[in-house]
PDB file of C-alpha atoms in Angstrom:
ATOM      1  CA  MET A1250      93.654  98.508 108.789  1.00 75.00           C
ATOM      2  CA  ALA A1251      94.827  99.913 105.327  1.00 89.00           C
ATOM      3  CA  HIS A1252      93.976 103.431 104.904  1.00 95.00           C
ATOM      4  CA  ARG A1253      93.314 105.307 101.472  1.00 93.00           C
ATOM      5  CA  VAL A1254      95.867 107.931 101.331  1.00 96.00           C
ATOM      6  CA  PHE A1255      96.409 110.908  99.061  1.00 94.00           C
ATOM      7  CA  ILE A1256      99.729 112.789  99.077  1.00 96.00           C
ATOM      8  CA  SER A1257      99.480 116.683  98.503  1.00 95.00           C
ATOM      9  CA  HIS A1258     102.717 118.181  97.656  1.00 94.00           C
ATOM     10  CA  LYS A1259     104.439 120.740  95.723  1.00 95.00           C
ATOM     11  CA  ARG A1260     106.346 119.582  92.674  1.00 93.00           C
ATOM     12  CA  GLU A1261     109.700 120.576  94.226  1.00 96.00           C
ATOM     13  CA  ASP A1262     108.909 117.804  96.986  1.00 97.00           C
ATOM     14  CA  LYS A1263     108.157 114.948  94.649  1.00 95.00           C
ATOM     15  CA  SER A1264     110.978 113.045  95.795  1.00 97.00           C
ATOM     16  CA  TYR A1265     109.717 112.700  99.129  1.00 97.00           C
ATOM     17  CA  LYS A1266     106.270 111.555  98.001  1.00 96.00           C
ATOM     18  CA  ASN A1267     107.953 108.970  96.019  1.00 95.00           C
ATOM     19  CA  TYR A1268     110.085 107.787  98.824  1.00 96.00           C
ATOM     20  CA  ILE A1269     106.755 107.368 100.905  1.00 96.00           C
ATOM     21  CA  GLN A1270     105.242 105.268  98.000  1.00 95.00           C
ATOM     22  CA  ASN A1271     108.344 103.066  97.177  1.00 93.00           C
ATOM     23  CA  ASN A1272     110.729 102.895 100.234  1.00 93.00           C
ATOM     24  CA  LEU A1273     108.648 102.420 103.459  1.00 93.00           C
ATOM     25  CA  GLY A1274     106.379  99.531 102.831  1.00 93.00           C
ATOM     26  CA  ILE A1275     103.415 101.245 104.594  1.00 95.00           C
ATOM     27  CA  ASP A1276     100.123  99.103 104.478  1.00 93.00           C
ATOM     28  CA  MET A1277      97.922 101.814 102.522  1.00 93.00           C
ATOM     29  CA  ILE A1278      95.778 102.157  99.607  1.00 91.00           C
ATOM     30  CA  ASP A1279      97.716 104.897  97.623  1.00 85.00           C
ATOM     31  CA  LYS A1280      95.133 107.301  96.031  1.00 83.00           C
ATOM     32  CA  SER A1281      97.721 109.818  94.836  1.00 86.00           C
ATOM     33  CA  LEU A1282      97.891 111.427  91.590  1.00 77.00           C
ATOM     34  CA  ASN A1283     101.030 110.107  89.937  1.00 77.00           C
ATOM     35  CA  GLU A1284     100.414 111.226  86.332  1.00 75.00           C
ATOM     36  CA  LYS A1285      99.918 114.961  85.597  1.00 75.00           C
ATOM     37  CA  ILE A1286      96.387 115.484  84.206  1.00 77.00           C
ATOM     38  CA  ASP A1287      96.752 116.764  80.517  1.00 74.00           C
ATOM     39  CA  SER A1288      94.807 120.003  80.742  1.00 78.00           C
ATOM     40  CA  ASP A1289      95.268 123.768  81.365  1.00 79.00           C
ATOM     41  CA  ASP A1290      91.830 124.161  82.879  1.00 82.00           C
ATOM     42  CA  GLU A1291      92.157 124.485  86.611  1.00 76.00           C
ATOM     43  CA  ASP A1292      88.659 123.659  87.358  1.00 81.00           C
ATOM     44  CA  TYR A1293      88.837 120.613  85.182  1.00 87.00           C
ATOM     45  CA  VAL A1294      91.895 119.369  87.039  1.00 77.00           C
ATOM     46  CA  MET A1295      90.661 119.796  90.274  1.00 77.00           C
ATOM     47  CA  ARG A1296      87.546 117.982  89.280  1.00 81.00           C
ATOM     48  CA  LYS A1297      89.251 115.019  88.150  1.00 83.00           C
ATOM     49  CA  ILE A1298      91.473 115.075  91.394  1.00 81.00           C
ATOM     50  CA  ARG A1299      88.288 115.109  93.493  1.00 80.00           C
ATOM     51  CA  GLU A1300      86.383 112.544  91.726  1.00 78.00           C
ATOM     52  CA  ASP A1301      89.111 110.164  90.725  1.00 79.00           C
ATOM     53  CA  TYR A1302      91.580 110.445  93.785  1.00 72.00           C
ATOM     54  CA  LEU A1303      90.215 112.336  96.817  1.00 83.00           C
ATOM     55  CA  SER A1304      86.525 111.245  96.814  1.00 82.00           C
ATOM     56  CA  ASP A1305      87.240 107.888  98.519  1.00 85.00           C
ATOM     57  CA  SER A1306      90.590 108.603 100.282  1.00 92.00           C
ATOM     58  CA  THR A1307      90.411 108.929 104.015  1.00 95.00           C
ATOM     59  CA  VAL A1308      93.738 110.530 104.887  1.00 97.00           C
ATOM     60  CA  THR A1309      95.602 113.309 103.047  1.00 97.00           C
ATOM     61  CA  ILE A1310      99.045 113.644 103.809  1.00 98.00           C
ATOM     62  CA  PHE A1311     100.393 117.215 103.207  1.00 98.00           C
ATOM     63  CA  LEU A1312     104.082 117.621 102.755  1.00 98.00           C
ATOM     64  CA  ILE A1313     105.385 120.704 104.198  1.00 98.00           C
ATOM     65  CA  GLY A1314     108.345 122.100 102.333  1.00 98.00           C
ATOM     66  CA  GLU A1315     110.051 125.395 101.450  1.00 97.00           C
ATOM     67  CA  HIS A1316     107.443 126.007  98.658  1.00 96.00           C
ATOM     68  CA  SER A1317     104.175 125.091 100.712  1.00 96.00           C
ATOM     69  CA  SER A1318     103.401 128.447 102.599  1.00 97.00           C
ATOM     70  CA  GLU A1319     100.479 130.961 102.249  1.00 97.00           C
ATOM     71  CA  ASN A1320     102.834 133.861 101.656  1.00 95.00           C
ATOM     72  CA  LYS A1321     103.778 132.358  98.336  1.00 91.00           C
ATOM     73  CA  GLY A1322     100.476 133.574  97.040  1.00 84.00           C
ATOM     74  CA  GLU A1323      97.040 132.237  96.124  1.00 78.00           C
ATOM     75  CA  GLU A1324      97.946 131.542  92.262  1.00 80.00           C
ATOM     76  CA  GLU A1325     101.096 129.774  93.359  1.00 87.00           C
ATOM     77  CA  GLN A1326      99.375 127.533  95.765  1.00 93.00           C
ATOM     78  CA  VAL A1327      96.127 126.942  94.024  1.00 89.00           C
ATOM     79  CA  TYR A1328      96.263 123.089  93.701  1.00 90.00           C
ATOM     80  CA  ILE A1329      97.622 122.169  97.278  1.00 93.00           C
ATOM     81  CA  LYS A1330      94.942 124.821  98.699  1.00 93.00           C
ATOM     82  CA  ARG A1331      92.153 123.138  96.673  1.00 90.00           C
ATOM     83  CA  GLU A1332      93.335 119.588  97.643  1.00 92.00           C
ATOM     84  CA  LEU A1333      93.238 120.428 101.288  1.00 94.00           C
ATOM     85  CA  GLN A1334      89.965 122.084 100.928  1.00 93.00           C
ATOM     86  CA  ALA A1335      88.519 119.073  99.250  1.00 90.00           C
ATOM     87  CA  SER A1336      90.122 116.799 101.885  1.00 94.00           C
ATOM     88  CA  LEU A1337      88.541 118.807 104.678  1.00 95.00           C
ATOM     89  CA  TYR A1338      85.061 119.143 103.131  1.00 91.00           C
ATOM     90  CA  ASP A1339      82.479 116.842 104.590  1.00 89.00           C
ATOM     91  CA  GLY A1340      79.361 116.484 102.558  1.00 80.00           C
ATOM     92  CA  LYS A1341      77.272 114.310 100.253  1.00 74.00           C
ATOM     93  CA  ALA A1342      79.472 111.893  98.438  1.00 72.00           C
ATOM     94  CA  ASN A1343      82.518 113.410 100.073  1.00 77.00           C
ATOM     95  CA  PHE A1344      83.619 112.382 103.566  1.00 87.00           C
ATOM     96  CA  ARG A1345      86.278 114.458 105.428  1.00 95.00           C
ATOM     97  CA  ASN A1346      89.719 113.177 105.576  1.00 96.00           C
ATOM     98  CA  GLY A1347      92.103 113.143 108.468  1.00 98.00           C
ATOM     99  CA  ILE A1348      95.090 115.561 107.771  1.00 98.00           C
ATOM    100  CA  LEU A1349      98.710 114.446 108.346  1.00 98.00           C
ATOM    101  CA  GLY A1350     101.384 117.336 108.062  1.00 98.00           C
ATOM    102  CA  ILE A1351     104.948 115.883 107.436  1.00 98.00           C
ATOM    103  CA  VAL A1352     107.604 118.611 107.820  1.00 98.00           C
ATOM    104  CA  LEU A1353     110.394 118.182 105.616  1.00 98.00           C
ATOM    105  CA  PRO A1354     113.978 118.556 106.975  1.00 98.00           C
ATOM    106  CA  LYS A1355     114.855 121.956 105.529  1.00 97.00           C
ATOM    107  CA  MET A1356     111.713 123.272 107.448  1.00 98.00           C
ATOM    108  CA  TYR A1357     112.541 122.047 110.809  1.00 98.00           C
ATOM    109  CA  ASP A1358     114.262 125.046 112.091  1.00 97.00           C
ATOM    110  CA  LYS A1359     111.395 127.480 110.586  1.00 97.00           C
ATOM    111  CA  ILE A1360     108.700 125.350 112.414  1.00 98.00           C
ATOM    112  CA  TYR A1361     110.224 123.881 115.672  1.00 98.00           C
ATOM    113  CA  LYS A1362     111.390 126.826 117.625  1.00 95.00           C
ATOM    114  CA  GLY A1363     111.930 125.219 121.109  1.00 95.00           C
ATOM    115  CA  SER A1364     109.693 126.100 124.287  1.00 94.00           C
ATOM    116  CA  TYR A1365     108.681 129.307 125.979  1.00 94.00           C
ATOM    117  CA  TYR A1366     107.503 130.317 129.484  1.00 95.00           C
ATOM    118  CA  CYS A1367     103.740 130.918 129.793  1.00 94.00           C
ATOM    119  CA  ASN A1368     102.776 133.765 132.260  1.00 91.00           C
ATOM    120  CA  LYS A1369      99.297 132.433 132.344  1.00 87.00           C
ATOM    121  CA  CYS A1370      99.951 128.927 133.567  1.00 91.00           C
ATOM    122  CA  GLY A1371     103.706 129.337 134.836  1.00 90.00           C
ATOM    123  CA  GLY A1372     104.725 126.378 132.552  1.00 92.00           C
ATOM    124  CA  ASN A1373     106.439 125.946 129.322  1.00 94.00           C
ATOM    125  CA  HIS A1374     105.050 125.272 125.841  1.00 94.00           C
ATOM    126  CA  ASP A1375     106.615 124.215 122.715  1.00 94.00           C
ATOM    127  CA  HIS A1376     106.669 126.792 119.940  1.00 95.00           C
ATOM    128  CA  VAL A1377     105.518 125.506 116.622  1.00 97.00           C
ATOM    129  CA  GLY A1378     105.669 127.989 113.965  1.00 97.00           C
ATOM    130  CA  ILE A1379     102.652 126.763 111.887  1.00 98.00           C
ATOM    131  CA  ASN A1380     101.563 129.899 110.370  1.00 97.00           C
ATOM    132  CA  ASP A1381     101.348 131.864 106.860  1.00 97.00           C
ATOM    133  CA  GLU A1382     105.247 131.772 106.623  1.00 97.00           C
ATOM    134  CA  THR A1383     105.407 127.965 106.818  1.00 98.00           C
ATOM    135  CA  VAL A1384     102.125 126.344 105.527  1.00 98.00           C
ATOM    136  CA  ILE A1385      98.852 127.250 103.782  1.00 97.00           C
ATOM    137  CA  LYS A1386      96.026 128.518 105.801  1.00 97.00           C
ATOM    138  CA  GLU A1387      93.883 125.434 105.436  1.00 97.00           C
ATOM    139  CA  PHE A1388      96.501 123.556 107.330  1.00 98.00           C
ATOM    140  CA  SER A1389      97.368 126.400 109.920  1.00 98.00           C
ATOM    141  CA  CYS A1390      93.647 127.049 110.852  1.00 97.00           C
ATOM    142  CA  ASN A1391      93.045 123.352 111.460  1.00 98.00           C
ATOM    143  CA  TYR A1392      96.295 122.884 113.365  1.00 98.00           C
ATOM    144  CA  TYR A1393      95.615 125.710 115.762  1.00 96.00           C
ATOM    145  CA  VAL A1394      91.795 125.542 115.979  1.00 95.00           C
ATOM    146  CA  LYS A1395      90.323 128.637 117.453  1.00 89.00           C
ATOM    147  CA  PRO A1396      88.877 129.359 119.809  1.00 86.00           C
ATOM    148  CA  LEU A1397      90.649 127.528 122.654  1.00 83.00           C
ATOM    149  CA  THR A1398      88.106 126.414 125.285  1.00 72.00           C
ATOM    150  CA  ASP A1399      88.052 125.971 128.976  1.00 76.00           C
ATOM    151  CA  GLY A1400      90.683 128.799 129.623  1.00 81.00           C
ATOM    152  CA  LYS A1401      93.378 127.117 128.045  1.00 89.00           C
ATOM    153  CA  CYS A1402      96.533 128.955 127.275  1.00 92.00           C
ATOM    154  CA  ALA A1403      98.046 126.328 124.654  1.00 93.00           C
ATOM    155  CA  TRP A1404      96.885 123.873 122.207  1.00 94.00           C
ATOM    156  CA  SER A1405      96.840 120.063 123.039  1.00 92.00           C
ATOM    157  CA  GLU A1406      96.421 117.140 120.589  1.00 93.00           C
ATOM    158  CA  ASP A1407      92.568 117.486 121.498  1.00 93.00           C
ATOM    159  CA  ASP A1408      92.518 120.991 120.373  1.00 94.00           C
ATOM    160  CA  ARG A1409      94.012 120.220 116.711  1.00 96.00           C
ATOM    161  CA  TYR A1410      92.436 118.534 113.708  1.00 98.00           C
ATOM    162  CA  CYS A1411      95.556 118.187 111.819  1.00 98.00           C
ATOM    163  CA  VAL A1412      98.435 115.980 112.905  1.00 98.00           C
ATOM    164  CA  LEU A1413     101.994 117.068 112.550  1.00 98.00           C
ATOM    165  CA  VAL A1414     105.297 115.040 112.384  1.00 98.00           C
ATOM    166  CA  LYS A1415     108.979 115.465 111.421  1.00 98.00           C
ATOM    167  CA  TRP A1416     109.912 113.611 108.170  1.00 98.00           C
ATOM    168  CA  ASP A1417     112.709 111.688 110.144  1.00 98.00           C
ATOM    169  CA  ASP A1418     110.182 110.538 112.904  1.00 98.00           C
ATOM    170  CA  PHE A1419     107.699 109.482 109.913  1.00 98.00           C
ATOM    171  CA  ILE A1420     110.028 107.330 108.098  1.00 97.00           C
ATOM    172  CA  LYS A1421     111.761 105.435 110.865  1.00 95.00           C
ATOM    173  CA  ASP A1422     109.802 102.409 109.770  1.00 94.00           C
ATOM    174  CA  ALA A1423     106.493 101.237 108.459  1.00 94.00           C
ATOM    175  CA  ASP A1424     104.886 100.857 111.749  1.00 95.00           C
ATOM    176  CA  CYS A1425     105.890 104.660 112.760  1.00 95.00           C
ATOM    177  CA  ALA A1426     104.473 105.749 109.439  1.00 97.00           C
ATOM    178  CA  GLU A1427     101.090 103.694 109.852  1.00 97.00           C
ATOM    179  CA  GLU A1428     100.807 104.996 113.348  1.00 97.00           C
ATOM    180  CA  TYR A1429     100.831 108.560 112.450  1.00 98.00           C
ATOM    181  CA  ILE A1430      98.301 107.747 109.652  1.00 98.00           C
ATOM    182  CA  ASP A1431      96.015 106.167 112.074  1.00 97.00           C
ATOM    183  CA  GLN A1432      96.151 109.371 114.325  1.00 98.00           C
ATOM    184  CA  ALA A1433      95.054 111.428 111.389  1.00 98.00           C
ATOM    185  CA  PHE A1434      92.312 108.969 110.501  1.00 97.00           C
ATOM    186  CA  ASP A1435      90.808 108.960 114.007  1.00 97.00           C
ATOM    187  CA  LYS A1436      90.590 112.568 114.019  1.00 98.00           C
ATOM    188  CA  ARG A1437      87.673 112.345 111.724  1.00 96.00           C
ATOM    189  CA  GLU A1438      85.649 111.058 114.656  1.00 96.00           C
ATOM    190  CA  HIS A1439      87.056 113.355 117.317  1.00 96.00           C
ATOM    191  CA  PRO A1440      85.036 116.153 118.700  1.00 95.00           C
ATOM    192  CA  ILE A1441      87.504 118.696 117.233  1.00 96.00           C
ATOM    193  CA  ALA A1442      86.260 117.769 113.843  1.00 96.00           C
ATOM    194  CA  GLU A1443      83.218 119.832 114.358  1.00 95.00           C
ATOM    195  CA  LYS A1444      85.277 123.084 114.436  1.00 95.00           C
ATOM    196  CA  VAL A1445      87.043 122.343 111.000  1.00 96.00           C
ATOM    197  CA  LYS A1446      87.200 125.297 108.618  1.00 96.00           C
ATOM    198  CA  VAL A1447      87.294 124.454 105.009  1.00 94.00           C
ATOM    199  CA  TYR A1448      87.741 127.715 103.469  1.00 92.00           C
ATOM    200  CA  PRO A1449      89.623 129.761 106.039  1.00 94.00           C
ATOM    201  CA  LYS A1450      90.224 133.379 105.737  1.00 85.00           C
TER     202      LYS A1450
END
């Protein structure tokens, strides 16, 4: 089934958005904003994005690049933060989107940190650096959803609302890309959706 996909990105990463739209042949309905809205009124711009692009989308792709972190500041990140907030909100005339974070190549080393030994369970866990230095809070708080239940010492896929993938894995072919989009879409009906934070602090 073709999902309705909105791509949230910083302008510095527009080439990656264009590649997804033009080179992969993904079976999706593209709901992305491709032309700048001609206004300096932030509230008007976001209202148009919500009404014309996000309101009937089902999956939001968040491109995670060098300019996508919380530490860049609220003013710098206002549009991607509000796009993800609108994507996560579940209410009248606006159903929650699945969220797929795609880690762009220059961010691999900052996010994928190898594994570490856990004193609690005696096993090894992957160290994935999803935090204020790499992404906005709207993504990190719904990737590492708290609190963990059942005495767990690490997050599994069932404990995350957001789905995460490396760029190179996403673009292997259309089938791979569609599989990750499907995973994000399916999270909308997963029990973890009940713990989503729309406006994290």
